[in-house]
CSV table of C-alpha atoms in Angstrom, one decimal:
chain,number,residue,atom,x,y,z
A,6,MET,CA,33.8,112.1,32.2
A,7,SER,CA,36.8,114.0,30.9
A,8,ASP,CA,40.2,112.3,30.5
A,9,PRO,CA,42.8,113.4,33.0
A,10,VAL,CA,45.9,114.9,31.4
A,11,SER,CA,49.2,115.8,32.9
A,12,PRO,CA,50.1,119.5,32.7
A,13,LEU,CA,52.7,119.3,29.9
A,14,GLY,CA,51.5,116.2,28.1
A,15,ASN,CA,54.4,114.1,29.3
A,16,ALA,CA,57.0,116.4,27.9
A,17,ARG,CA,60.6,115.1,27.7
A,18,PHE,CA,64.0,116.6,27.4
A,19,ASP,CA,67.2,114.7,27.0
A,20,GLY,CA,70.4,116.5,28.1
A,21,PHE,CA,73.2,115.1,30.2
A,22,VAL,CA,70.3,113.7,32.2
A,23,SER,CA,66.8,113.0,31.0
A,24,VAL,CA,63.9,115.1,32.3
A,25,ARG,CA,60.4,113.8,31.7
A,26,GLU,CA,57.1,114.8,33.0
A,27,VAL,CA,55.2,111.8,34.3
A,28,GLY,CA,51.5,111.5,35.2
A,29,PRO,CA,48.8,111.9,35.7
A,30,LEU,CA,49.6,110.5,39.1
A,31,GLY,CA,47.3,110.2,42.0
A,32,MET,CA,48.2,112.2,45.1
A,33,ILE,CA,46.4,112.6,48.4
A,34,THR,CA,47.3,115.0,51.2
A,35,LEU,CA,46.6,113.5,54.5
A,36,ARG,CA,46.8,115.8,57.5
A,37,ALA,CA,46.6,114.3,61.0
A,38,LYS,CA,48.8,114.5,64.1
A,39,ALA,CA,51.4,111.7,64.2
A,40,ASP,CA,49.9,110.4,67.5
A,41,VAL,CA,46.5,109.7,66.0
A,42,LYS,CA,46.4,105.9,66.4
A,43,GLU,CA,44.2,105.4,63.3
A,44,LEU,CA,46.8,107.0,61.1
A,45,ALA,CA,48.9,103.8,60.5
A,46,ALA,CA,45.8,101.8,59.4
A,47,ALA,CA,44.7,104.6,57.1
A,48,ILE,CA,48.1,104.9,55.4
A,49,LYS,CA,48.3,101.1,55.2
A,50,ALA,CA,44.8,100.9,53.6
A,51,ALA,CA,45.6,103.7,51.1
A,52,VAL,CA,49.1,102.9,49.9
A,53,GLY,CA,50.1,99.7,51.8
A,54,THR,CA,53.1,101.3,53.6
A,55,THR,CA,54.0,102.1,57.1
A,56,VAL,CA,53.8,105.6,58.5
A,57,PRO,CA,56.9,107.4,57.2
A,58,ALA,CA,59.3,108.7,59.8
A,59,GLN,CA,60.4,112.3,59.9
A,60,ARG,CA,61.6,113.4,56.4
A,61,ARG,CA,61.3,109.9,54.9
A,62,VAL,CA,59.4,108.5,52.0
A,63,VAL,CA,58.3,104.8,52.0
A,64,ILE,CA,58.0,103.4,48.6
A,65,ASN,CA,55.8,100.4,47.8
A,66,GLY,CA,55.9,99.7,44.0
A,67,ASP,CA,53.9,102.4,42.3
A,68,ARG,CA,52.7,103.7,45.6
A,69,ALA,CA,54.4,105.8,48.2
A,70,ALA,CA,53.9,107.6,51.5
A,71,GLY,CA,56.0,110.7,52.3
A,72,TRP,CA,56.5,112.8,55.4
A,73,MET,CA,55.8,116.4,54.5
A,74,SER,CA,55.6,118.1,58.0
A,75,PRO,CA,54.9,116.9,61.5
A,76,ASP,CA,51.2,116.6,60.7
A,77,GLU,CA,51.1,116.2,57.0
A,78,TYR,CA,51.7,113.1,54.7
A,79,LEU,CA,51.7,112.8,51.0
A,80,LEU,CA,50.3,109.6,49.5
A,81,VAL,CA,51.2,108.7,45.9
A,82,LEU,CA,49.2,106.1,44.0
A,83,PRO,CA,47.9,105.4,40.5
A,84,TYR,CA,45.5,108.1,39.4
A,85,ASP,CA,42.4,105.8,39.0
A,86,GLN,CA,42.7,104.5,42.5
A,87,VAL,CA,42.4,107.8,44.3
A,88,ALA,CA,38.6,107.5,45.0
A,89,ALA,CA,39.0,104.0,46.5
A,90,ALA,CA,41.9,105.2,48.6
A,91,MET,CA,40.0,108.2,49.8
A,92,ALA,CA,37.1,106.0,50.9
A,93,ALA,CA,39.6,103.6,52.6
A,94,ILE,CA,41.1,106.5,54.5
A,95,ALA,CA,37.7,107.8,55.6
A,96,THR,CA,36.8,104.3,56.9
A,97,ALA,CA,40.1,103.8,58.7
A,98,MET,CA,40.2,107.2,60.3
A,99,GLY,CA,36.6,107.0,61.5
A,100,GLY,CA,35.9,109.8,63.9
A,101,ALA,CA,39.6,110.8,64.4
A,102,HIS,CA,40.4,114.4,63.5
A,103,HIS,CA,42.0,114.5,60.0
A,104,LEU,CA,41.8,115.9,56.6
A,105,ALA,CA,42.3,114.0,53.4
A,106,ALA,CA,42.3,115.9,50.1
A,107,ASP,CA,42.7,114.6,46.5
A,108,VAL,CA,45.5,116.9,45.1
A,109,SER,CA,46.2,114.8,42.0
A,110,ASP,CA,45.3,117.6,39.7
A,111,ALA,CA,47.0,120.3,41.7
A,112,ARG,CA,50.5,118.9,41.1
A,113,ALA,CA,53.1,118.2,38.4
A,114,ILE,CA,55.6,115.4,38.7
A,115,PHE,CA,58.9,115.1,37.0
A,116,ARG,CA,61.5,112.4,36.8
A,117,VAL,CA,65.2,113.4,36.5
A,118,GLU,CA,67.2,110.3,35.5
A,119,GLY,CA,70.8,109.7,34.7
A,120,ALA,CA,74.1,109.2,36.4
A,121,LYS,CA,74.5,112.9,37.0
A,122,ALA,CA,70.9,113.6,38.1
A,123,THR,CA,72.1,115.2,41.3
A,124,GLN,CA,74.1,117.8,39.3
A,125,ALA,CA,71.0,119.0,37.4
A,126,LEU,CA,69.1,119.5,40.7
A,127,GLN,CA,72.1,120.9,42.6
A,128,LYS,CA,72.1,123.9,40.4
A,129,LEU,CA,68.5,124.8,41.2
A,130,MET,CA,68.0,123.9,44.8
A,131,PRO,CA,69.6,125.1,48.1
A,132,VAL,CA,70.0,121.4,49.2
A,133,ASP,CA,73.2,119.7,50.3
A,134,PHE,CA,72.9,116.6,48.2
A,135,ALA,CA,76.0,115.1,49.9
A,136,THR,CA,74.1,114.8,53.1
A,137,LEU,CA,70.8,113.8,51.6
A,138,GLU,CA,70.1,110.3,52.9
A,139,PRO,CA,68.6,107.4,51.0
A,140,GLY,CA,64.8,107.5,51.3
A,141,GLU,CA,64.7,111.1,52.3
A,142,LEU,CA,62.0,113.4,51.1
A,143,ARG,CA,63.3,116.9,50.9
A,144,ARG,CA,60.9,119.9,50.6
A,145,SER,CA,62.7,123.0,49.4
A,146,ARG,CA,62.6,125.3,46.4
A,147,ALA,CA,63.6,124.9,42.8
A,148,ALA,CA,64.8,128.4,41.8
A,149,GLN,CA,61.7,130.5,42.7
A,150,VAL,CA,59.1,127.9,43.4
A,151,ALA,CA,58.4,125.3,46.0
A,152,ALA,CA,59.4,121.7,45.1
A,153,ALA,CA,59.8,118.4,46.8
A,154,ILE,CA,62.3,115.7,45.8
A,155,TRP,CA,63.1,112.2,46.6
A,156,GLU,CA,65.4,109.5,45.2
A,157,GLN,CA,63.7,106.6,43.5
A,158,ASP,CA,64.8,103.9,41.1
A,159,GLY,CA,68.1,105.5,40.3
A,160,GLY,CA,66.7,108.9,39.7
A,161,PHE,CA,64.9,111.8,41.4
A,162,THR,CA,61.2,112.4,41.5
A,163,VAL,CA,60.4,116.1,41.6
A,164,VAL,CA,57.0,117.3,42.7
A,165,CYS,CA,55.8,120.9,42.2
A,166,PHE,CA,52.5,122.8,41.8
A,167,ARG,CA,50.7,122.3,38.5
A,168,SER,CA,50.6,126.1,37.9
A,169,VAL,CA,54.4,126.2,37.7
A,170,ALA,CA,54.8,123.0,35.8
A,171,ALA,CA,56.1,124.7,32.6
A,172,TYR,CA,58.5,126.9,34.7
A,173,VAL,CA,60.0,123.9,36.5
A,174,PHE,CA,60.3,121.9,33.3
A,175,GLY,CA,62.1,124.8,31.7
A,176,LEU,CA,64.4,125.0,34.7
A,177,LEU,CA,65.2,121.3,34.7
A,178,SER,CA,65.8,121.1,31.0
A,179,HIS,CA,68.0,124.2,31.0
A,180,SER,CA,69.9,122.8,34.0
A,181,ALA,CA,70.3,119.5,32.0
A,182,GLN,CA,71.8,121.2,28.9
A,183,PRO,CA,74.5,119.0,27.4
A,184,GLY,CA,77.9,120.5,28.3
A,185,SER,CA,76.6,122.1,31.5
A,186,GLU,CA,77.7,119.3,33.8
A,187,LEU,CA,79.5,120.3,37.0
A,188,ALA,CA,83.1,119.4,37.1
B,14,MET,CA,74.1,133.5,54.7
B,15,LEU,CA,72.1,132.3,57.7
B,16,ILE,CA,71.6,128.6,58.2
B,17,LEU,CA,68.9,127.7,60.7
B,18,GLU,CA,67.9,124.2,61.7
B,19,CYS,CA,64.1,123.8,61.6
B,20,PRO,CA,63.2,122.2,65.0
B,21,TYR,CA,60.2,120.5,63.4
B,22,CYS,CA,61.7,118.7,60.4
B,23,GLY,CA,65.4,118.9,61.3
B,24,VAL,CA,66.4,120.4,58.0
B,25,LYS,CA,69.4,122.7,58.1
B,26,ALA,CA,67.6,125.3,55.9
B,27,GLU,CA,69.4,128.3,54.5
B,28,GLU,CA,67.9,131.7,54.6
B,29,THR,CA,66.2,131.6,51.2
B,30,GLU,CA,64.1,128.7,52.3
B,31,LEU,CA,62.8,130.6,55.3
B,32,ALA,CA,60.7,133.7,55.9
B,33,ASN,CA,61.4,136.1,58.7
B,34,GLY,CA,58.6,137.0,61.1
B,35,GLY,CA,60.2,139.7,63.2
B,36,GLU,CA,60.9,139.8,66.9
B,37,ALA,CA,59.9,136.7,69.0
B,38,HIS,CA,58.3,136.6,72.5
B,39,LEU,CA,56.1,139.7,72.1
B,40,LYS,CA,53.5,140.1,74.8
B,41,ARG,CA,50.2,141.0,73.2
B,42,PHE,CA,48.2,143.9,74.5
B,43,GLY,CA,44.7,143.8,72.8
B,44,PRO,CA,41.5,145.8,73.1
B,45,GLY,CA,41.0,147.4,76.5
B,46,SER,CA,44.7,147.7,77.3
B,47,ALA,CA,46.4,151.0,78.1
B,48,ASP,CA,47.3,153.1,75.2
B,49,ASN,CA,51.1,153.0,75.9
B,50,ASP,CA,51.0,149.2,76.2
B,51,PHE,CA,49.2,148.9,73.0
B,52,GLU,CA,51.5,151.3,71.2
B,53,SER,CA,54.6,149.5,72.4
B,54,TYR,CA,53.1,146.2,71.4
B,55,MET,CA,52.3,147.5,68.0
B,56,PHE,CA,55.3,149.5,67.2
B,57,ALA,CA,58.2,149.2,69.6
B,58,ARG,CA,60.7,146.6,68.6
B,59,LYS,CA,64.1,145.7,69.9
B,60,ASN,CA,66.9,146.4,67.5
B,61,PRO,CA,69.9,145.1,69.4
B,62,LYS,CA,73.5,144.8,68.2
B,63,GLY,CA,74.1,141.3,69.5
B,64,VAL,CA,71.8,138.6,70.8
B,65,HIS,CA,68.3,138.7,69.2
B,66,PHE,CA,65.3,136.3,69.3
B,67,GLU,CA,63.4,136.1,66.0
B,68,ARG,CA,60.4,134.3,64.5
B,69,TRP,CA,61.1,132.3,61.3
B,70,ARG,CA,58.9,130.2,59.1
B,71,HIS,CA,60.2,127.3,57.2
B,72,SER,CA,58.1,128.5,54.3
B,73,TYR,CA,59.6,126.3,51.5
B,74,GLY,CA,59.7,123.3,53.7
B,75,CYS,CA,57.3,122.0,56.4
B,76,GLY,CA,55.6,125.4,56.7
B,77,LYS,CA,55.9,125.6,60.5
B,78,TRP,CA,56.9,128.7,62.5
B,79,PHE,CA,59.8,128.4,64.9
B,80,LEU,CA,62.0,130.7,66.9
B,81,ALA,CA,65.7,131.3,66.6
B,82,ALA,CA,68.3,133.0,68.7
B,83,ARG,CA,71.2,134.6,66.8
B,84,CYS,CA,73.7,137.4,67.0
B,85,THR,CA,72.9,140.3,64.7
B,86,ALA,CA,76.5,141.5,64.5
B,87,THR,CA,78.2,138.2,63.7
B,88,LEU,CA,75.2,136.2,62.4
B,89,GLU,CA,76.2,133.4,64.8
B,90,VAL,CA,73.2,131.2,65.5
B,91,PHE,CA,72.8,130.1,69.1
B,92,GLY,CA,69.9,127.8,68.5
B,93,THR,CA,66.4,127.2,67.3
B,94,TYR,CA,63.4,126.0,69.2
B,95,PRO,CA,59.6,125.4,68.6
B,96,ALA,CA,57.3,128.3,68.5
B,97,GLN,CA,55.1,126.9,71.3
B,98,THR,CA,57.5,128.3,73.9
B,99,ALA,CA,56.7,131.3,76.1
B,100,GLU,CA,60.4,132.0,76.7
B,101,PRO,CA,63.8,130.8,75.4
B,102,PRO,CA,64.7,127.4,76.8
B,103,ALA,CA,66.9,127.5,79.9
B,104,ASP,CA,69.7,125.6,78.3
B,105,LEU,CA,69.8,128.0,75.3
B,106,GLN,CA,69.8,131.0,77.6
B,107,ALA,CA,72.7,129.4,79.6
B,108,LYS,CA,74.6,128.7,76.3
B,109,ILE,CA,74.2,132.4,75.2
B,110,LYS,CA,75.2,133.6,78.6
B,111,ALA,CA,78.4,131.5,78.4
B,112,LYS,CA,79.2,132.9,74.9
B,113,ARG,CA,78.1,136.5,75.6
B,114,PRO,CA,78.8,137.2,79.3
B,115,ASP,CA,77.5,140.8,79.0
B,116,TRP,CA,74.2,139.8,77.5
B,117,LYS,CA,71.4,141.1,79.7
B,118,GLY,CA,68.8,138.4,79.0
B,119,TYR,CA,65.9,138.4,76.6
């Protein structure tokens, strides 16, 4: 069995905010219509949270469930517990129409931390951070690639595709250059 | 800059988060239809100065298709609604009619 590695080997940059690549982190994409009654039990079994409301992320320690679209949820959990969670989802969903996929190795995750974390992201994303609510998961783009962000533990978690991990890390670290704070 | 509210996730997304999908409410003429009908389905598109109905996809967000009514001259957005709609909702049509009395309907 090979050891899982995060795309950039937990790279880190310290500017006016710190940018660090975290991981490997377990991620499961769960697709099912919101009215499927088995859904709540499946999410509970996998990450121990309630079904997130529209555009929300529910955090439970090192696990989380996020709302990605009307029929798609993102489950975040420790990497080595994905297989167990996948089995739990399959049991809980039973015959209900759904799709659960292990996307842990398809993603890269960054943490942007510091008092001015918003400023580093503001320069890259067409998101109005003033109206971003606590516990909101926002899917958008970071410069030229898709990214999702949510606020957690006094910083932001940024999720993007693994193939663009180096690009996004470059963007974030450039955006966090000391002296480039917004007024 | 256009800002459209995605009816599926409620995000006020700006133009660069979206992908345009051309004119909305096309009636499809498939195999076996008359040549003129098929030709107009394939090629004839409205290009109005004024009220226009369009398909948009929230491509950097939830990925869903939705429909939007806007004015091509002023970029005023009248409203957005889900793609599972055969014609613009009545309240939206009434709203457009109130703002553009000479609009002839979609």
